[in-house]
Amino acid sequence: MNRIDAAFARLKQAGRKGLVGYLTAGDPDRAASEADLDAAIAGGLDVLELGVPFSDPTADGPVIQAASQRALAAGMDVDGALEIVAGLRRRHALPIVLFGYANPFFRHGYDRLCADAAAAGADGLLVVDMTFEEAAELQPDMDRHGLYRIPLIAPTTPPARAARILTGARGFVYYIMVTGVTGARARVAADIDRHLRALRQCTDLPVAVGFGVSNGAQARAASAAADAVVVGSALVKAAREGRLPALVSELRAALDAP
Amino acid sequence: MPTQPDNMGHFGIYGGRYVAETLMPALEELDRAYREARSDPAFQAEFRRLLADYVGRPSPLYLAERLTAACGGARIYLKREDLNHTGAHKINNTIGQALLARRMGKRRLMAETGAGQHGVAAATAAALFGMECDVYMGEEDIVRQAPNVRRMKLLRARVVPVSSGTRTLKDAMSEALRAWVAAVEDTFYVIGSVAGPHPYPLMVRDFQRVIGDETRRQIVEKEGRLPDMILACVGGGSNAAGIFYPFLEDRAVRLVGVEAAGLGLASGKHAASIVGGQVGILHGSKSYVLQDGHGQILNAHSISAGLDYPGVGPEHALWADTKRVEYCGITDDEAVEAFYRLTRLEGIIPALESAHAVAEAVKRARGMAGDGIIVVNLSGRGDKDMGIVKVE
C-alpha cells in the first residue's frame, strides 16, 4: 500500500483531519532545511510536500518565490532534493510528495526522475504547471515506479473537466481554494463547501484544500468539508522567523480540537 | 511539414499547455472563441478593416538601393513594419486579440512587454476599444525603454514594474502569468509573441501572417517572382513567424531566423534559445530554452530588450528541427553597426531588434549574385532606442 493511502486511511479511522505541510527543499541551505523539515514533521504533519525549487515559479507568490531563490543560490537541485528525501525517509514514515515545476523534472529525465524519487522514498509527484493532459508524458514512468500523480483542481475547473482529471487519479486530490498564486490570504474563500460537494460527486479520494491558509483558525475553517488542509507559504515564512514549531503546533491543535 | 498544431497545441513534440490548472478553463474558452472567430467572415472583415484604416496596411516593401549597392550583391528589400501605427509589427496582433477580447465580452486587457513595443500596441488597442490595460514590464526595461513607458501611460495603461529576477521580459511574463491566475475570470491576457500556452502560438502567428501574405503579393508585383531569401529577427519569434509562415511550402525560398547572440555565443551572455539552448518547458510551452544542466532558466542577454528572452515560440523549434528555417546569431556589436549603416545609407532608423536581421542580410547579400533577391522584415523603428545607441 502506498504510504499516502495508508496515511489517509489512518486519519479516516481516527476521525481526524490531516495536515499537509509544504517546505522548499534547501531553503535557506541544505542543513537548515533538513532541521526545519524534521521539526515540522515532529510537530505533526501527516503528509509532506517537498518543494523542488525552480527559477521561474509562475504559480507561486512572493514567499515561495523568495524561498526558491534562496535554495537555488545555496546550490539546491533535483538531486539535492532527492537526497533530502532519502535522509527524511530514514527517520520518518510519513508520505512525501515532491512538489515542483515541469522543467527541472523534464531536464532530469522523467524515467530517471521517477526511478530516483521512488528509490529515495518519495510517494508521489505534484507538477504544478503540468496540466493533466500534458502529464500523459510523465504518467507511464510514474506508474512503473509506483509514484502517485497528485491531481490539482481549481475553483475555475468545470465539473466535467474535474471528472476527467480524477478518472484514475490516486492518493488524494489537491483542491486550490482561491483563484490566484500561493500565499497567505486575509480570508479563506467562502464557497468551498459547495465546490467540495461537487468534487465528491466524481471521486472517492480524500480531498486536501490549500492556497491561502496561514493560521489555526483558517485551517480549522477550511478543513470543515475537507479531509486535510495544505499549508505552504505560512510554514516557509514561519521557518525563516523561527516560529515553525509554534505554527505547526497551532495548526495541529486547531485541526484536532473537538 | 505539419502547419497546424494538434488539438492541444502541439507542434511535433513542442508547444502544448504547461500552466497552472486554474488557467486551463480560460485557455479552453479562448481556444473555442478563437476557432469560431477564425472562421467568421465578419470577424475577419473587421480585422482587415482595422489593419487597413487604423494600422495603415499594407506596409510598403521597399528596395533599399543604397544598402544594396554598399553590399554589392543581392537586391535587399525591406518589409516596412516600422511604418505601422505605433512603430512595429506588434499592433497587428494586439488589434486581433483585442477584437477577440471584445467578442468574448472581456473588458480588461493585460500584457507583458520587453522593449515596450507590445506594451504600447496593447495599450493602443485598449484605448481604441475603451478597455482597461495593465502592462507588466521589468524594471530594467522600464529604464532602458523609457519613451515607450511614457507612451503607455499617456494611453492610460497601468505599467506594473516587475522587480523579480533579471527585471526583464522573462520576469515580466512570469509575473503576468501570476497576475492572470488571480484575474482570469474577467481579464484577457494579450501575449505578444508566438509563445505561451496553446492557442497563443497559433493565434499570434495567424494575426501576424498578414506580413508574409503582403510580402508575397508585393515581391511578385515588383520582381515577378518569389525572393531567394527572407530574414527576420527572432526573440519569441512573432515577426519571423508572420513573414515566414506563408512561404513554408515554397521550398526554394530560404528562411533565416536571426537570434540575438549578445556578447557572443561562447560568452554565455546571449538570447539565442535555438542556436544556444536545449529543449525545455517555460511559460506554458515546450520549446528551446536557455537553461543550466539542472533545468533552471538562465538569464538572457541582448542589447535589444525585445529579443532579451530565454525562450522561443514552439513552432520555431519545429521549423529548426525540420531544417525548414535556418537559425543564426548576430551579436550586440554587429546589430549596432547595422543600425548605424541603415540609418546613414537609407535614412531609416531601425529598432535594435530589427537591426539584427539587417546585419545578417548584409552578410548574406554579399555572397549572392546581383540578380538575387532578399527580403528583410524591418519589424520596428528605432525611436525607442535613442537612449541606448550613441549619437555622435
XYZ file of C-alpha atoms in Angstrom:
650
model
C 0.000 0.000 0.000
C 1.291 3.453 -0.941
C 2.089 5.477 2.183
C -0.370 8.187 1.009
C -3.304 5.739 1.022
C -2.225 4.372 4.396
C -1.951 7.837 5.950
C -5.415 8.913 4.807
C -6.905 5.561 5.864
C -5.499 6.064 9.386
C -6.840 9.627 9.526
C -10.264 8.452 8.484
C -10.293 5.671 11.041
C -9.284 8.073 13.791
C -11.805 10.685 12.625
C -9.064 13.294 12.326
C -8.315 15.990 9.766
C -4.950 15.761 8.048
C -2.227 18.407 7.956
C -0.231 18.569 4.707
C 2.843 20.769 5.090
C 4.949 22.335 2.316
C 8.545 23.484 2.658
C 11.027 24.327 -0.111
C 13.955 21.893 -0.227
C 17.245 23.597 0.541
C 15.799 26.857 1.905
C 17.845 28.690 3.052
C 20.509 25.971 2.805
C 20.643 22.202 2.992
C 21.372 21.834 6.734
C 18.823 24.405 7.931
C 16.230 22.972 5.561
C 16.689 19.453 6.933
C 16.400 20.738 10.506
C 13.190 22.617 9.613
C 11.740 19.547 7.920
C 12.458 17.360 10.952
C 10.886 19.937 13.246
C 7.740 20.293 11.116
C 7.318 16.532 10.818
C 7.860 16.053 14.560
C 5.179 18.706 15.153
C 2.599 16.508 13.487
C 2.468 16.682 9.678
C 0.500 13.855 8.099
C 1.900 14.397 4.584
C 4.985 16.344 3.496
C 5.079 18.281 0.242
C 8.720 18.939 -0.504
C 9.193 21.808 -2.943
C 11.852 21.384 -5.620
C 12.997 24.952 -6.339
C 12.626 26.416 -9.840
C 13.963 29.698 -11.185
C 10.583 30.828 -12.574
C 7.804 29.604 -10.278
C 4.803 31.098 -12.093
C 2.174 29.654 -9.742
C 3.830 30.888 -6.565
C 3.507 34.115 -4.631
C 6.378 36.161 -3.184
C 7.125 33.932 -0.145
C 7.791 30.746 -2.106
C 9.467 32.700 -4.938
C 11.959 34.035 -2.383
C 12.408 30.588 -0.808
C 13.153 29.123 -4.245
C 15.738 31.830 -4.920
C 17.461 31.215 -1.576
C 17.534 27.470 -2.162
C 18.913 27.831 -5.702
C 21.536 30.302 -4.517
C 22.631 27.688 -1.960
C 23.008 25.094 -4.744
C 19.790 23.056 -4.421
C 18.646 20.983 -7.419
C 16.590 17.855 -8.127
C 19.394 15.534 -6.979
C 19.791 17.515 -3.762
C 16.053 17.391 -3.090
C 16.066 13.631 -3.612
C 18.983 13.284 -1.169
C 16.897 15.210 1.372
C 14.000 12.815 0.724
C 16.283 9.820 1.265
C 17.508 11.304 4.568
C 13.955 12.010 5.740
C 12.880 8.507 4.786
C 15.494 7.001 7.120
C 13.986 8.978 10.023
C 10.258 9.298 9.193
C 7.392 7.148 7.908
C 5.066 9.887 6.620
C 4.218 10.109 2.904
C 6.380 12.524 0.896
C 5.167 14.231 -2.276
C 7.631 16.107 -4.478
C 6.098 19.440 -5.489
C 7.686 21.257 -8.404
C 7.634 22.663 -11.932
C 7.944 20.701 -15.140
C 11.301 21.876 -16.484
C 13.714 20.640 -13.783
C 11.917 17.264 -13.877
C 11.961 17.184 -17.691
C 15.657 18.047 -17.733
C 16.412 15.343 -15.166
C 14.632 12.854 -17.456
C 11.211 11.541 -16.461
C 12.228 7.909 -16.154
C 15.342 8.717 -14.135
C 13.348 11.150 -12.005
C 10.708 8.574 -11.132
C 13.258 5.817 -10.513
C 15.371 8.099 -8.277
C 12.338 9.502 -6.428
C 10.934 6.050 -5.707
C 14.353 4.812 -4.591
C 14.726 7.810 -2.275
C 11.373 7.028 -0.681
C 9.018 9.554 -2.264
C 5.390 8.538 -2.748
C 4.010 10.991 -5.265
C 4.653 13.912 -7.605
C 2.754 17.147 -7.961
C 3.841 19.134 -11.021
C 2.079 22.429 -10.703
C 2.488 23.663 -14.289
C 1.731 20.330 -15.911
C -1.931 20.027 -16.831
C -3.273 16.515 -16.664
C -3.250 16.371 -20.475
C 0.497 17.103 -20.581
C 1.088 14.764 -17.630
C 0.438 11.907 -20.055
C 4.138 12.171 -20.973
C 5.114 11.528 -17.345
C 2.420 9.075 -16.248
C 3.918 5.815 -17.603
C 7.174 6.444 -15.739
C 5.295 7.284 -12.537
C 3.209 4.141 -12.832
C 6.249 1.969 -13.472
C 7.915 3.232 -10.308
C 4.793 3.251 -8.142
C 4.520 7.035 -7.726
C 1.159 8.767 -7.458
C 0.367 11.835 -9.549
C -1.468 14.198 -7.211
C -4.187 15.972 -9.230
C -4.928 19.684 -8.770
C -8.455 21.025 -9.087
C -9.028 24.801 -9.190
C -12.160 26.822 -8.406
C -12.304 27.552 -12.145
C -12.252 23.860 -13.132
C -15.683 22.930 -14.562
C -17.245 19.709 -13.181
C -16.866 17.797 -16.472
C -13.167 18.616 -16.564
C -12.729 17.705 -12.896
C -14.283 14.324 -13.644
C -11.806 13.744 -16.492
C -8.850 14.776 -14.315
C -9.947 12.494 -11.486
C -10.557 9.404 -13.574
C -7.825 7.038 -12.468
C -6.298 9.575 -10.054
C -4.762 8.190 -6.893
C -3.644 9.303 -3.443
C -5.549 12.493 -2.721
C -6.986 15.460 -4.567
C -5.468 18.884 -4.007
C -8.253 21.467 -4.214
C -6.996 25.034 -4.743
C -9.261 27.301 -2.711
C -8.518 30.626 -4.415
C -8.075 31.822 -7.977
C -4.546 33.078 -7.526
C -0.988 32.103 -6.690
C 0.237 30.541 -3.433
C 0.452 32.684 -0.335
C -1.439 33.954 2.680
C -4.886 35.488 2.277
C -6.746 37.591 4.810
C -9.799 35.345 4.486
C -10.413 31.834 3.310
C -12.759 31.560 0.319
C -16.436 31.356 1.231
C -17.994 28.841 -1.144
C -15.581 25.932 -0.619
C -18.276 23.644 0.758
C -20.315 23.876 -2.430
C -17.250 23.189 -4.608
C -16.204 20.242 -2.461
C -19.674 18.708 -2.574
C -19.463 18.819 -6.375
C -15.967 17.352 -6.259
C -17.075 14.459 -4.044
C -19.581 13.533 -6.765
C -16.741 12.476 -9.048
C -14.188 10.973 -6.678
C -13.887 8.858 -3.551
C -10.348 10.098 -2.969
C -9.610 12.179 0.125
C -9.584 15.934 -0.579
C -6.937 18.315 0.750
C -7.612 22.040 0.451
C -4.878 24.641 0.130
C -3.669 28.088 -1.029
C -4.108 30.941 1.417
C -4.206 29.090 4.760
C -1.820 30.685 7.253
C -3.106 30.089 10.807
C -5.036 27.709 13.021
C -8.380 29.444 12.675
C -8.201 29.427 8.863
C -7.077 25.793 8.865
C -9.992 24.824 11.061
C -12.488 26.694 8.862
C -11.020 25.274 5.651
C -10.991 21.714 6.988
C -14.734 21.596 7.707
C -15.681 19.952 4.421
C -12.229 18.560 3.559
C -10.103 15.636 4.689
C -6.924 17.638 5.047
C -5.529 21.154 4.831
C -2.353 22.178 2.978
C -0.193 24.917 4.475
C 2.810 26.155 2.483
C 3.837 29.804 2.345
C 2.984 30.317 6.033
C 5.299 27.446 7.049
C 8.096 28.773 4.830
C 7.722 32.216 6.371
C 7.495 30.861 9.929
C 10.642 28.783 9.410
C 12.628 31.886 8.499
C 11.230 33.725 11.512
C 11.980 30.911 13.995
C 8.254 30.189 14.519
C 7.942 26.903 12.648
C 7.327 24.558 15.647
C 4.870 27.072 17.117
C 2.885 27.356 13.875
C 2.762 23.598 13.330
C 1.500 23.147 16.926
C -1.131 25.829 16.369
C -2.335 24.190 13.135
C -2.331 20.729 14.679
C -4.274 21.891 17.734
C -6.832 23.713 15.593
C -7.404 20.661 13.392
C -7.582 18.258 16.349
C -9.842 20.414 18.551
C -13.149 18.699 19.245
C 5.528 19.703 -42.804
C 2.686 19.998 -40.261
C 1.423 23.575 -40.383
C -1.332 23.186 -37.834
C -0.833 22.011 -34.262
C -2.934 19.202 -32.762
C -5.927 19.980 -30.521
C -3.686 20.595 -27.530
C -1.392 22.896 -29.493
C 1.498 20.512 -30.084
C 3.788 21.368 -32.988
C 5.546 17.997 -33.175
C 6.920 17.487 -29.647
C 6.766 21.236 -28.926
C 4.080 23.603 -27.661
C 1.231 22.311 -25.521
C -0.157 23.738 -22.299
C 2.148 23.735 -19.306
C 0.189 26.008 -16.987
C -1.483 26.013 -13.591
C -4.831 24.203 -13.645
C -6.550 27.487 -12.700
C -5.788 28.817 -16.204
C -6.945 25.789 -18.177
C -10.640 26.685 -18.439
C -9.665 30.173 -19.665
C -7.388 28.678 -22.307
C -10.132 26.315 -23.438
C -12.622 29.192 -23.615
C -10.096 31.244 -25.600
C -9.414 28.334 -27.934
C -13.136 27.873 -28.646
C -13.695 31.606 -29.151
C -10.684 31.905 -31.421
C -11.668 28.951 -33.578
C -15.127 30.495 -34.054
C -13.681 33.920 -34.846
C -11.153 32.434 -37.241
C -13.902 31.065 -39.464
C -16.277 34.020 -39.020
C -16.161 36.273 -42.126
C -17.476 39.241 -40.115
C -14.612 38.968 -37.608
C -12.047 38.654 -40.371
C -13.542 41.608 -42.272
C -13.417 43.809 -39.158
C -9.795 42.740 -38.542
C -8.825 43.565 -42.135
C -10.633 46.917 -41.988
C -8.723 47.942 -38.853
C -5.402 46.750 -40.298
C -6.036 48.924 -43.357
C -7.579 52.069 -41.868
C -6.089 52.117 -38.386
C -2.720 50.362 -38.651
C -2.044 51.661 -42.164
C -1.578 48.379 -44.015
C -0.336 47.168 -46.368
C 3.097 48.270 -45.207
C 5.420 49.040 -48.134
C 8.010 46.627 -49.498
C 10.931 48.952 -50.189
C 14.001 48.269 -52.354
C 16.954 49.581 -50.319
C 19.122 50.652 -53.260
C 21.979 52.332 -51.392
C 22.235 49.453 -48.893
C 22.187 47.021 -51.827
C 24.939 48.971 -53.610
C 27.056 49.122 -50.455
C 26.841 45.330 -50.057
C 27.485 44.605 -53.737
C 25.302 41.504 -54.043
C 21.644 40.539 -53.928
C 18.928 43.206 -54.027
C 17.733 43.893 -50.467
C 14.073 44.703 -49.889
C 12.769 45.909 -46.535
C 9.272 44.976 -45.384
C 8.398 48.220 -43.652
C 6.604 47.111 -40.465
C 8.314 50.103 -38.852
C 5.786 52.287 -40.672
C 2.793 50.729 -38.944
C 0.844 52.745 -36.400
C 2.817 52.565 -33.090
C 6.003 51.730 -34.994
C 6.243 47.946 -35.109
C 4.532 44.731 -36.214
C 3.159 44.192 -32.697
C -0.020 46.165 -33.429
C -1.222 43.533 -35.961
C -1.554 41.033 -33.139
C -2.939 43.313 -30.435
C -5.727 44.530 -32.738
C -6.618 40.891 -33.444
C -6.571 39.862 -29.787
C -8.458 42.965 -28.612
C -11.163 42.270 -31.210
C -11.375 38.745 -29.821
C -11.496 40.054 -26.240
C -14.404 42.310 -27.185
C -16.170 39.401 -28.857
C -15.719 37.370 -25.645
C -17.140 40.198 -23.525
C -13.886 40.917 -21.651
C -13.345 44.497 -20.530
C -9.794 44.275 -19.214
C -6.583 43.505 -21.089
C -3.237 42.617 -19.642
C 0.112 42.186 -21.393
C 3.799 41.606 -20.775
C 6.395 43.672 -22.585
C 10.149 43.793 -23.098
C 11.063 46.674 -25.401
C 7.679 48.210 -24.760
C 6.546 47.811 -28.387
C 3.992 45.162 -27.477
C 3.007 47.088 -24.356
C 2.365 50.202 -26.433
C 0.462 48.182 -29.025
C -1.684 46.554 -26.324
C -2.313 49.926 -24.634
C -3.257 51.366 -28.038
C -5.747 48.586 -28.753
C -7.199 49.032 -25.255
C -7.691 52.756 -25.886
C -9.263 52.023 -29.274
C -11.795 49.624 -27.762
C -12.351 51.506 -24.497
C -10.797 48.807 -22.318
C -8.549 48.902 -19.278
C -4.990 47.657 -19.709
C -2.259 46.530 -17.296
C 1.224 46.102 -18.771
C 3.860 44.083 -16.882
C 7.376 45.322 -17.569
C 10.727 44.564 -15.942
C 12.300 47.437 -14.017
C 15.469 47.181 -16.122
C 13.415 47.568 -19.312
C 11.430 50.458 -17.819
C 14.747 52.306 -17.554
C 16.179 51.375 -20.961
C 12.913 51.849 -22.899
C 11.642 54.955 -21.102
C 9.963 56.595 -24.130
C 7.641 53.611 -24.523
C 6.753 53.721 -20.821
C 5.625 57.328 -21.270
C 3.571 56.376 -24.331
C 1.803 53.569 -22.433
C 0.984 55.891 -19.550
C -0.315 58.520 -21.957
C -2.593 55.838 -23.409
C -3.950 55.307 -19.863
C -2.403 51.859 -19.386
C -1.139 50.931 -15.944
C 2.549 49.978 -16.196
C 3.304 47.420 -13.461
C 7.039 47.310 -12.644
C 8.435 43.789 -12.162
C 11.365 43.589 -9.750
C 11.968 39.824 -9.656
C 14.870 38.012 -11.360
C 16.694 39.979 -14.043
C 13.850 42.511 -14.193
C 13.451 41.960 -17.956
C 10.977 40.267 -20.323
C 11.254 36.769 -18.788
C 10.265 38.052 -15.366
C 7.564 40.307 -16.817
C 5.981 37.259 -18.432
C 6.232 35.190 -15.225
C 4.578 37.992 -13.275
C 1.908 38.472 -15.951
C 1.060 34.751 -15.719
C 0.764 35.061 -11.912
C -1.458 38.097 -12.245
C -3.587 36.342 -14.840
C -4.133 33.379 -12.493
C -5.630 35.824 -9.996
C -7.742 37.765 -12.509
C -8.539 35.056 -15.025
C -12.295 35.341 -14.762
C -12.596 38.852 -16.231
C -9.237 39.564 -17.881
C -7.948 38.813 -21.384
C -4.197 38.176 -21.457
C -2.742 39.576 -24.691
C 0.502 37.635 -25.224
C 2.843 39.498 -27.561
C 4.708 36.651 -29.201
C 4.181 33.222 -30.711
C 4.975 31.827 -27.255
C 2.969 30.792 -24.204
C 0.359 28.034 -23.910
C -1.916 26.951 -26.768
C -3.714 28.653 -28.516
C -1.389 31.687 -28.309
C 1.403 30.459 -30.622
C -1.152 29.562 -33.302
C -3.308 32.661 -32.824
C -0.441 35.157 -32.804
C 1.081 33.577 -35.904
C -2.303 33.838 -37.660
C -2.663 37.520 -36.740
C 0.902 38.223 -37.934
C 0.800 36.238 -41.182
C -0.509 39.343 -42.923
C 3.172 40.400 -43.110
C 4.089 37.385 -45.231
C 0.900 37.432 -47.280
C 1.535 41.047 -48.295
C 5.231 40.400 -48.941
C 4.336 37.632 -51.336
C 1.977 39.834 -53.376
C 4.366 42.787 -53.339
C 7.508 40.950 -54.406
C 5.698 39.209 -57.240
C 4.411 42.609 -58.361
C 7.879 44.187 -58.259
C 10.106 41.319 -59.354
C 7.755 38.845 -60.994
C 8.945 36.065 -58.707
C 9.403 34.984 -55.097
C 12.510 36.074 -53.169
C 15.524 33.810 -52.712
C 15.761 34.521 -49.013
C 13.705 36.065 -46.217
C 15.287 37.153 -42.939
C 13.715 38.174 -39.649
C 14.920 38.620 -36.093
C 13.740 36.056 -33.535
C 13.186 36.717 -29.857
C 9.898 34.993 -29.076
C 9.525 34.942 -32.847
C 6.287 36.685 -33.835
C 7.527 38.897 -36.664
C 9.522 35.971 -38.073
C 6.569 33.574 -37.836
C 4.372 36.180 -39.517
C 6.616 36.664 -42.548
C 7.809 33.013 -42.821
C 4.512 31.213 -42.491
C 3.024 31.966 -45.951
C 6.297 30.813 -47.579
C 6.715 27.472 -45.786
C 5.623 25.436 -48.789
C 7.874 27.373 -51.193
C 10.989 25.288 -50.651
C 13.118 27.479 -52.936
C 12.679 30.434 -50.575
C 15.330 30.218 -47.861
C 14.027 31.353 -44.491
C 16.547 32.672 -41.963
C 15.755 33.460 -38.328
C 18.279 35.737 -36.630
C 18.662 35.339 -32.873
C 20.454 37.720 -30.526
C 23.983 36.447 -29.887
C 24.579 39.229 -27.333
C 28.242 39.330 -26.334
C 28.859 36.218 -28.455
C 27.518 32.665 -28.225
C 30.699 31.470 -26.498
C 30.352 34.138 -23.783
C 27.164 32.577 -22.448
C 25.669 36.085 -22.463
C 23.177 35.880 -25.273
C 19.494 35.308 -26.049
C 19.856 32.665 -28.778
C 17.480 29.966 -27.493
C 17.563 27.821 -30.636
C 21.228 28.198 -31.562
C 22.462 28.077 -27.964
C 19.755 26.385 -25.862
C 18.167 22.989 -25.252
C 14.632 21.620 -25.272
C 12.736 22.647 -22.150
C 9.477 23.961 -20.732
C 8.959 27.654 -19.997
C 5.937 29.934 -19.749
C 3.369 27.421 -20.873
C 5.005 25.540 -23.709
C 7.804 23.186 -24.639
C 10.436 24.628 -26.943
C 14.108 25.569 -26.977
C 15.087 27.300 -23.744
C 18.266 28.758 -22.256
C 18.815 26.657 -19.144
C 21.503 25.099 -16.985
C 22.083 21.370 -16.540
C 19.516 21.280 -13.719
C 16.670 22.785 -15.737
C 16.907 26.227 -14.164
C 16.223 29.007 -16.667
C 19.267 31.132 -17.484
C 19.234 34.861 -17.823
C 19.277 36.004 -21.417
C 21.332 38.944 -22.579
C 20.772 41.198 -25.558
C 21.252 44.887 -26.212
C 17.726 44.825 -27.604
C 15.085 44.469 -24.925
C 12.652 42.855 -27.365
C 14.988 39.904 -28.022
C 16.204 39.612 -24.410
C 14.253 36.426 -23.636
C 15.472 32.873 -22.835
C 12.735 31.086 -24.815
C 11.264 30.988 -28.332
C 7.917 30.044 -29.843
C 7.308 26.287 -30.217
C 6.615 26.416 -33.952
C 10.120 27.849 -34.483
C 11.528 24.859 -32.545
C 9.797 22.550 -35.007
C 10.973 24.592 -38.017
C 14.532 24.399 -36.632
C 14.374 20.608 -36.188
C 12.929 20.038 -39.671
C 15.518 22.480 -41.037
C 12.829 24.398 -42.949
C 14.165 27.543 -41.286
C 17.846 28.235 -40.621
C 18.654 29.991 -37.357
C 21.787 32.002 -36.650
C 23.036 34.631 -34.213
C 24.064 38.286 -34.526
C 25.973 39.962 -31.684
C 25.147 43.247 -29.987
C 28.051 44.951 -31.775
C 27.034 43.657 -35.199
C 23.444 44.791 -34.616
C 24.539 48.273 -33.566
C 26.772 48.540 -36.645
C 23.815 47.574 -38.858
C 21.658 50.095 -37.005
C 24.039 52.926 -37.999
C 24.523 51.586 -41.502
C 20.815 51.505 -42.331
C 20.264 54.885 -40.705
C 23.051 56.536 -42.712
C 22.524 54.806 -46.059
C 18.738 54.784 -46.205
C 17.516 57.346 -43.697
C 15.671 54.592 -41.853
C 16.345 54.215 -38.133
C 15.541 50.574 -37.323
C 14.682 49.082 -33.954
C 17.732 47.351 -32.482
C 15.743 44.105 -32.719
C 15.269 44.514 -36.490
C 18.903 45.633 -36.868
C 19.889 42.017 -36.070
C 18.083 40.861 -39.230
C 19.618 43.714 -41.249
C 23.126 42.701 -40.082
C 22.637 39.099 -41.204
C 21.118 40.267 -44.515
C 24.201 42.374 -45.236
C 26.442 39.315 -44.718
C 24.255 37.094 -46.906
C 23.714 39.637 -49.711
C 27.475 39.919 -50.284
C 27.740 36.253 -51.119
C 24.854 36.311 -53.597
C 24.686 37.292 -57.268
C 23.264 40.656 -58.327
C 20.038 39.101 -59.554
C 19.362 37.537 -56.151
C 16.518 38.890 -54.017
C 16.497 39.186 -50.237
C 13.610 40.416 -48.082
C 14.317 41.628 -44.556
C 11.453 42.065 -42.146
C 12.093 45.518 -40.703
C 9.873 44.743 -37.748
C 10.087 48.063 -35.921
C 11.537 51.549 -35.798
C 14.322 52.700 -33.537
C 12.919 55.835 -31.920
C 12.696 53.901 -28.641
C 16.421 53.093 -28.761
C 17.734 56.658 -28.660
C 18.827 56.147 -25.049
C 20.875 53.056 -25.901
C 22.853 53.966 -29.026
C 25.445 56.706 -29.047
C 24.718 59.797 -31.134
C 27.971 61.312 -32.395
